[in-house]
């Protein structure tokens, strides 16, 4: 086994600082980097599903750094259609945009869908496999967190 040397990135250097030691500019840079990473993650996920994004409707998309990003994207292939895509510290997923008019409604939709998916995994018995059990537990935990976020009026005050 070979050992690789690693030079810490600026983000890694700042992650070791206390919040008081990070300047507003560094905070903004870290947030922008996180949003870029989530955008790349969402695009890769869509491409793996055969959906090629054409453009992002940024005025409809929402970010809660470092927890979640909800993107409203317009796909050019396989057909022109809009989707909600969620990524972050949770499973990446997508749904047709017509299931929810806003990012907040999309989050609620993902929450309820994940609860159902977890319940289906549990009912089917596949959770006897430890990996499936961990996934079902992750879905339940993230679904509950999503539901709480979409219910929190303080998070959505700017959307109105």
PDB file of C-alpha atoms in Angstrom:
ATOM      1  CA  UNK A   1       0.000   0.000   0.000  1.00  0.00           C
ATOM      2  CA  UNK A   2       1.351   3.378  -0.939  1.00  0.00           C
ATOM      3  CA  UNK A   3       0.923   6.426   1.158  1.00  0.00           C
ATOM      4  CA  UNK A   4      -0.190   9.605  -0.506  1.00  0.00           C
ATOM      5  CA  UNK A   5       0.801  13.002   0.707  1.00  0.00           C
ATOM      6  CA  UNK A   6      -1.964  15.492   1.127  1.00  0.00           C
ATOM      7  CA  UNK A   7      -1.754  19.250   1.275  1.00  0.00           C
ATOM      8  CA  UNK A   8      -4.682  20.701   3.164  1.00  0.00           C
ATOM      9  CA  UNK A   9      -7.044  22.839   1.126  1.00  0.00           C
ATOM     10  CA  UNK A  10      -8.136  26.286   2.238  1.00  0.00           C
ATOM     11  CA  UNK A  11     -11.483  24.783   3.251  1.00  0.00           C
ATOM     12  CA  UNK A  12      -9.790  22.128   5.389  1.00  0.00           C
ATOM     13  CA  UNK A  13      -7.624  24.794   6.997  1.00  0.00           C
ATOM     14  CA  UNK A  14     -10.670  26.903   7.848  1.00  0.00           C
ATOM     15  CA  UNK A  15     -12.642  23.890   9.082  1.00  0.00           C
ATOM     16  CA  UNK A  16     -10.185  23.594  11.959  1.00  0.00           C
ATOM     17  CA  UNK A  17     -10.835  27.176  13.062  1.00  0.00           C
ATOM     18  CA  UNK A  18     -13.500  28.186  15.519  1.00  0.00           C
ATOM     19  CA  UNK A  19     -16.432  30.189  14.092  1.00  0.00           C
ATOM     20  CA  UNK A  20     -14.990  33.366  15.647  1.00  0.00           C
ATOM     21  CA  UNK A  21     -11.762  32.914  13.656  1.00  0.00           C
ATOM     22  CA  UNK A  22     -13.474  32.625  10.264  1.00  0.00           C
ATOM     23  CA  UNK A  23     -14.018  35.875   8.420  1.00  0.00           C
ATOM     24  CA  UNK A  24     -17.327  36.630   6.698  1.00  0.00           C
ATOM     25  CA  UNK A  25     -15.497  36.301   3.363  1.00  0.00           C
ATOM     26  CA  UNK A  26     -14.237  32.829   4.292  1.00  0.00           C
ATOM     27  CA  UNK A  27     -17.722  31.840   5.415  1.00  0.00           C
ATOM     28  CA  UNK A  28     -19.180  33.020   2.101  1.00  0.00           C
ATOM     29  CA  UNK A  29     -16.461  31.153   0.167  1.00  0.00           C
ATOM     30  CA  UNK A  30     -17.134  27.953   2.111  1.00  0.00           C
ATOM     31  CA  UNK A  31     -20.878  28.279   1.485  1.00  0.00           C
ATOM     32  CA  UNK A  32     -20.351  28.914  -2.236  1.00  0.00           C
ATOM     33  CA  UNK A  33     -18.037  25.900  -2.435  1.00  0.00           C
ATOM     34  CA  UNK A  34     -20.637  23.725  -0.720  1.00  0.00           C
ATOM     35  CA  UNK A  35     -23.374  24.925  -3.094  1.00  0.00           C
ATOM     36  CA  UNK A  36     -21.110  24.193  -6.105  1.00  0.00           C
ATOM     37  CA  UNK A  37     -20.385  20.687  -4.784  1.00  0.00           C
ATOM     38  CA  UNK A  38     -24.097  20.013  -4.274  1.00  0.00           C
ATOM     39  CA  UNK A  39     -24.850  21.290  -7.771  1.00  0.00           C
ATOM     40  CA  UNK A  40     -22.239  18.912  -9.211  1.00  0.00           C
ATOM     41  CA  UNK A  41     -23.607  16.064  -7.095  1.00  0.00           C
ATOM     42  CA  UNK A  42     -27.165  16.761  -8.303  1.00  0.00           C
ATOM     43  CA  UNK A  43     -26.076  16.971 -11.958  1.00  0.00           C
ATOM     44  CA  UNK A  44     -24.126  13.718 -11.709  1.00  0.00           C
ATOM     45  CA  UNK A  45     -27.115  11.996 -10.098  1.00  0.00           C
ATOM     46  CA  UNK A  46     -29.467  13.221 -12.832  1.00  0.00           C
ATOM     47  CA  UNK A  47     -27.046  12.126 -15.557  1.00  0.00           C
ATOM     48  CA  UNK A  48     -26.860   8.653 -13.988  1.00  0.00           C
ATOM     49  CA  UNK A  49     -30.662   8.539 -14.250  1.00  0.00           C
ATOM     50  CA  UNK A  50     -30.564   9.585 -17.914  1.00  0.00           C
ATOM     51  CA  UNK A  51     -31.716  13.154 -17.287  1.00  0.00           C
ATOM     52  CA  UNK A  52     -29.582  15.891 -18.828  1.00  0.00           C
ATOM     53  CA  UNK A  53     -30.143  19.251 -17.113  1.00  0.00           C
ATOM     54  CA  UNK A  54     -30.404  22.242 -19.416  1.00  0.00           C
ATOM     55  CA  UNK A  55     -30.672  25.070 -16.905  1.00  0.00           C
ATOM     56  CA  UNK A  56     -31.234  25.709 -13.215  1.00  0.00           C
ATOM     57  CA  UNK A  57     -34.066  27.961 -12.117  1.00  0.00           C
ATOM     58  CA  UNK A  58     -32.037  29.641  -9.387  1.00  0.00           C
ATOM     59  CA  UNK A  59     -34.872  31.909  -8.250  1.00  0.00           C
ATOM     60  CA  UNK A  60     -36.894  28.773  -7.387  1.00  0.00           C
ATOM     61  CA  UNK A  61     -33.983  26.789  -5.866  1.00  0.00           C
ATOM     62  CA  UNK A  62     -33.157  26.935  -2.139  1.00  0.00           C
ATOM     63  CA  UNK A  63     -30.073  26.089  -0.046  1.00  0.00           C
ATOM     64  CA  UNK A  64     -29.655  25.456   3.641  1.00  0.00           C
ATOM     65  CA  UNK A  65     -25.884  25.137   3.935  1.00  0.00           C
ATOM     66  CA  UNK A  66     -24.549  22.574   4.935  1.00  0.00           C
ATOM     67  CA  UNK A  67     -27.685  20.448   5.149  1.00  0.00           C
ATOM     68  CA  UNK A  68     -29.565  20.520   1.879  1.00  0.00           C
ATOM     69  CA  UNK A  69     -29.936  22.063  -1.527  1.00  0.00           C
ATOM     70  CA  UNK A  70     -33.153  21.863  -3.517  1.00  0.00           C
ATOM     71  CA  UNK A  71     -32.691  22.655  -7.180  1.00  0.00           C
ATOM     72  CA  UNK A  72     -35.390  23.298  -9.729  1.00  0.00           C
ATOM     73  CA  UNK A  73     -33.886  22.247 -13.032  1.00  0.00           C
ATOM     74  CA  UNK A  74     -35.118  22.168 -16.559  1.00  0.00           C
ATOM     75  CA  UNK A  75     -33.958  19.091 -18.405  1.00  0.00           C
ATOM     76  CA  UNK A  76     -33.279  19.094 -22.109  1.00  0.00           C
ATOM     77  CA  UNK A  77     -33.144  15.306 -22.432  1.00  0.00           C
ATOM     78  CA  UNK A  78     -34.694  12.746 -22.564  1.00  0.00           C
ATOM     79  CA  UNK A  79     -37.456  15.342 -22.996  1.00  0.00           C
ATOM     80  CA  UNK A  80     -37.929  18.941 -21.967  1.00  0.00           C
ATOM     81  CA  UNK A  81     -39.249  18.736 -18.412  1.00  0.00           C
ATOM     82  CA  UNK A  82     -38.659  20.398 -15.047  1.00  0.00           C
ATOM     83  CA  UNK A  83     -37.540  18.516 -11.939  1.00  0.00           C
ATOM     84  CA  UNK A  84     -36.893  19.139  -8.270  1.00  0.00           C
ATOM     85  CA  UNK A  85     -33.543  17.670  -7.202  1.00  0.00           C
ATOM     86  CA  UNK A  86     -32.445  17.400  -3.580  1.00  0.00           C
ATOM     87  CA  UNK A  87     -28.868  16.880  -2.402  1.00  0.00           C
ATOM     88  CA  UNK A  88     -26.795  17.534   0.688  1.00  0.00           C
ATOM     89  CA  UNK A  89     -26.353  15.582   3.895  1.00  0.00           C
ATOM     90  CA  UNK A  90     -29.042  13.176   2.746  1.00  0.00           C
ATOM     91  CA  UNK A  91     -29.777  10.856  -0.160  1.00  0.00           C
ATOM     92  CA  UNK A  92     -29.834  12.604  -3.530  1.00  0.00           C
ATOM     93  CA  UNK A  93     -33.224  12.267  -5.207  1.00  0.00           C
ATOM     94  CA  UNK A  94     -35.405  13.877  -7.830  1.00  0.00           C
ATOM     95  CA  UNK A  95     -39.060  14.177  -8.811  1.00  0.00           C
ATOM     96  CA  UNK A  96     -40.966  15.862 -11.637  1.00  0.00           C
ATOM     97  CA  UNK A  97     -41.531  19.524 -10.748  1.00  0.00           C
ATOM     98  CA  UNK A  98     -45.281  19.233 -11.208  1.00  0.00           C
ATOM     99  CA  UNK A  99     -45.566  17.397  -7.843  1.00  0.00           C
ATOM    100  CA  UNK A 100     -44.727  20.606  -5.948  1.00  0.00           C
ATOM    101  CA  UNK A 101     -45.066  24.291  -6.838  1.00  0.00           C
ATOM    102  CA  UNK A 102     -42.275  25.518  -4.500  1.00  0.00           C
ATOM    103  CA  UNK A 103     -39.006  24.281  -3.012  1.00  0.00           C
ATOM    104  CA  UNK A 104     -40.721  24.088   0.361  1.00  0.00           C
ATOM    105  CA  UNK A 105     -43.467  21.878  -1.058  1.00  0.00           C
ATOM    106  CA  UNK A 106     -40.828  19.761  -2.818  1.00  0.00           C
ATOM    107  CA  UNK A 107     -39.068  19.195   0.518  1.00  0.00           C
ATOM    108  CA  UNK A 108     -42.347  18.078   2.046  1.00  0.00           C
ATOM    109  CA  UNK A 109     -42.894  15.742  -0.912  1.00  0.00           C
ATOM    110  CA  UNK A 110     -39.423  14.188  -0.509  1.00  0.00           C
ATOM    111  CA  UNK A 111     -40.061  13.794   3.223  1.00  0.00           C
ATOM    112  CA  UNK A 112     -43.324  11.929   2.752  1.00  0.00           C
ATOM    113  CA  UNK A 113     -41.968   9.857  -0.140  1.00  0.00           C
ATOM    114  CA  UNK A 114     -38.939   8.777   1.887  1.00  0.00           C
ATOM    115  CA  UNK A 115     -41.153   7.795   4.810  1.00  0.00           C
ATOM    116  CA  UNK A 116     -43.123   5.561   2.431  1.00  0.00           C
ATOM    117  CA  UNK A 117     -39.967   4.111   0.852  1.00  0.00           C
ATOM    118  CA  UNK A 118     -38.583   3.270   4.296  1.00  0.00           C
ATOM    119  CA  UNK A 119     -41.868   1.685   5.338  1.00  0.00           C
ATOM    120  CA  UNK A 120     -41.908  -0.381   2.133  1.00  0.00           C
ATOM    121  CA  UNK A 121     -38.356  -1.580   2.820  1.00  0.00           C
ATOM    122  CA  UNK A 122     -39.321  -2.555   6.349  1.00  0.00           C
ATOM    123  CA  UNK A 123     -42.550  -4.295   5.265  1.00  0.00           C
ATOM    124  CA  UNK A 124     -40.784  -6.195   2.474  1.00  0.00           C
ATOM    125  CA  UNK A 125     -38.321  -7.709   4.934  1.00  0.00           C
ATOM    126  CA  UNK A 126     -35.200  -6.575   3.066  1.00  0.00           C
ATOM    127  CA  UNK A 127     -34.069  -4.790   6.227  1.00  0.00           C
ATOM    128  CA  UNK A 128     -32.737  -8.128   7.451  1.00  0.00           C
ATOM    129  CA  UNK A 129     -29.751  -7.112   5.311  1.00  0.00           C
ATOM    130  CA  UNK A 130     -27.768  -4.676   7.512  1.00  0.00           C
ATOM    131  CA  UNK A 131     -27.097  -2.349   4.574  1.00  0.00           C
ATOM    132  CA  UNK A 132     -30.805  -2.104   3.753  1.00  0.00           C
ATOM    133  CA  UNK A 133     -31.617  -1.587   7.432  1.00  0.00           C
ATOM    134  CA  UNK A 134     -29.130   1.308   7.630  1.00  0.00           C
ATOM    135  CA  UNK A 135     -30.612   2.801   4.459  1.00  0.00           C
ATOM    136  CA  UNK A 136     -34.170   2.519   5.798  1.00  0.00           C
ATOM    137  CA  UNK A 137     -33.089   4.164   9.068  1.00  0.00           C
ATOM    138  CA  UNK A 138     -31.322   6.929   7.131  1.00  0.00           C
ATOM    139  CA  UNK A 139     -34.442   7.562   5.058  1.00  0.00           C
ATOM    140  CA  UNK A 140     -36.609   7.800   8.172  1.00  0.00           C
ATOM    141  CA  UNK A 141     -34.184  10.140   9.953  1.00  0.00           C
ATOM    142  CA  UNK A 142     -33.714  12.421   6.952  1.00  0.00           C
ATOM    143  CA  UNK A 143     -37.439  12.401   6.161  1.00  0.00           C
ATOM    144  CA  UNK A 144     -38.192  13.560   9.698  1.00  0.00           C
ATOM    145  CA  UNK A 145     -35.542  16.287   9.477  1.00  0.00           C
ATOM    146  CA  UNK A 146     -36.887  17.449   6.114  1.00  0.00           C
ATOM    147  CA  UNK A 147     -40.408  17.609   7.462  1.00  0.00           C
ATOM    148  CA  UNK A 148     -39.269  19.698  10.424  1.00  0.00           C
ATOM    149  CA  UNK A 149     -37.338  22.050   8.110  1.00  0.00           C
ATOM    150  CA  UNK A 150     -40.260  22.619   5.790  1.00  0.00           C
ATOM    151  CA  UNK A 151     -42.512  23.306   8.798  1.00  0.00           C
ATOM    152  CA  UNK A 152     -40.113  25.884  10.295  1.00  0.00           C
ATOM    153  CA  UNK A 153     -41.538  29.292   9.348  1.00  0.00           C
ATOM    154  CA  UNK A 154     -38.256  31.071  10.201  1.00  0.00           C
ATOM    155  CA  UNK A 155     -36.489  29.213   7.405  1.00  0.00           C
ATOM    156  CA  UNK A 156     -39.071  30.297   4.847  1.00  0.00           C
ATOM    157  CA  UNK A 157     -39.726  33.908   5.884  1.00  0.00           C
ATOM    158  CA  UNK A 158     -37.779  35.243   2.870  1.00  0.00           C
ATOM    159  CA  UNK A 159     -39.687  33.046   0.413  1.00  0.00           C
ATOM    160  CA  UNK A 160     -43.041  34.779   0.954  1.00  0.00           C
TER     161      UNK A 160
END
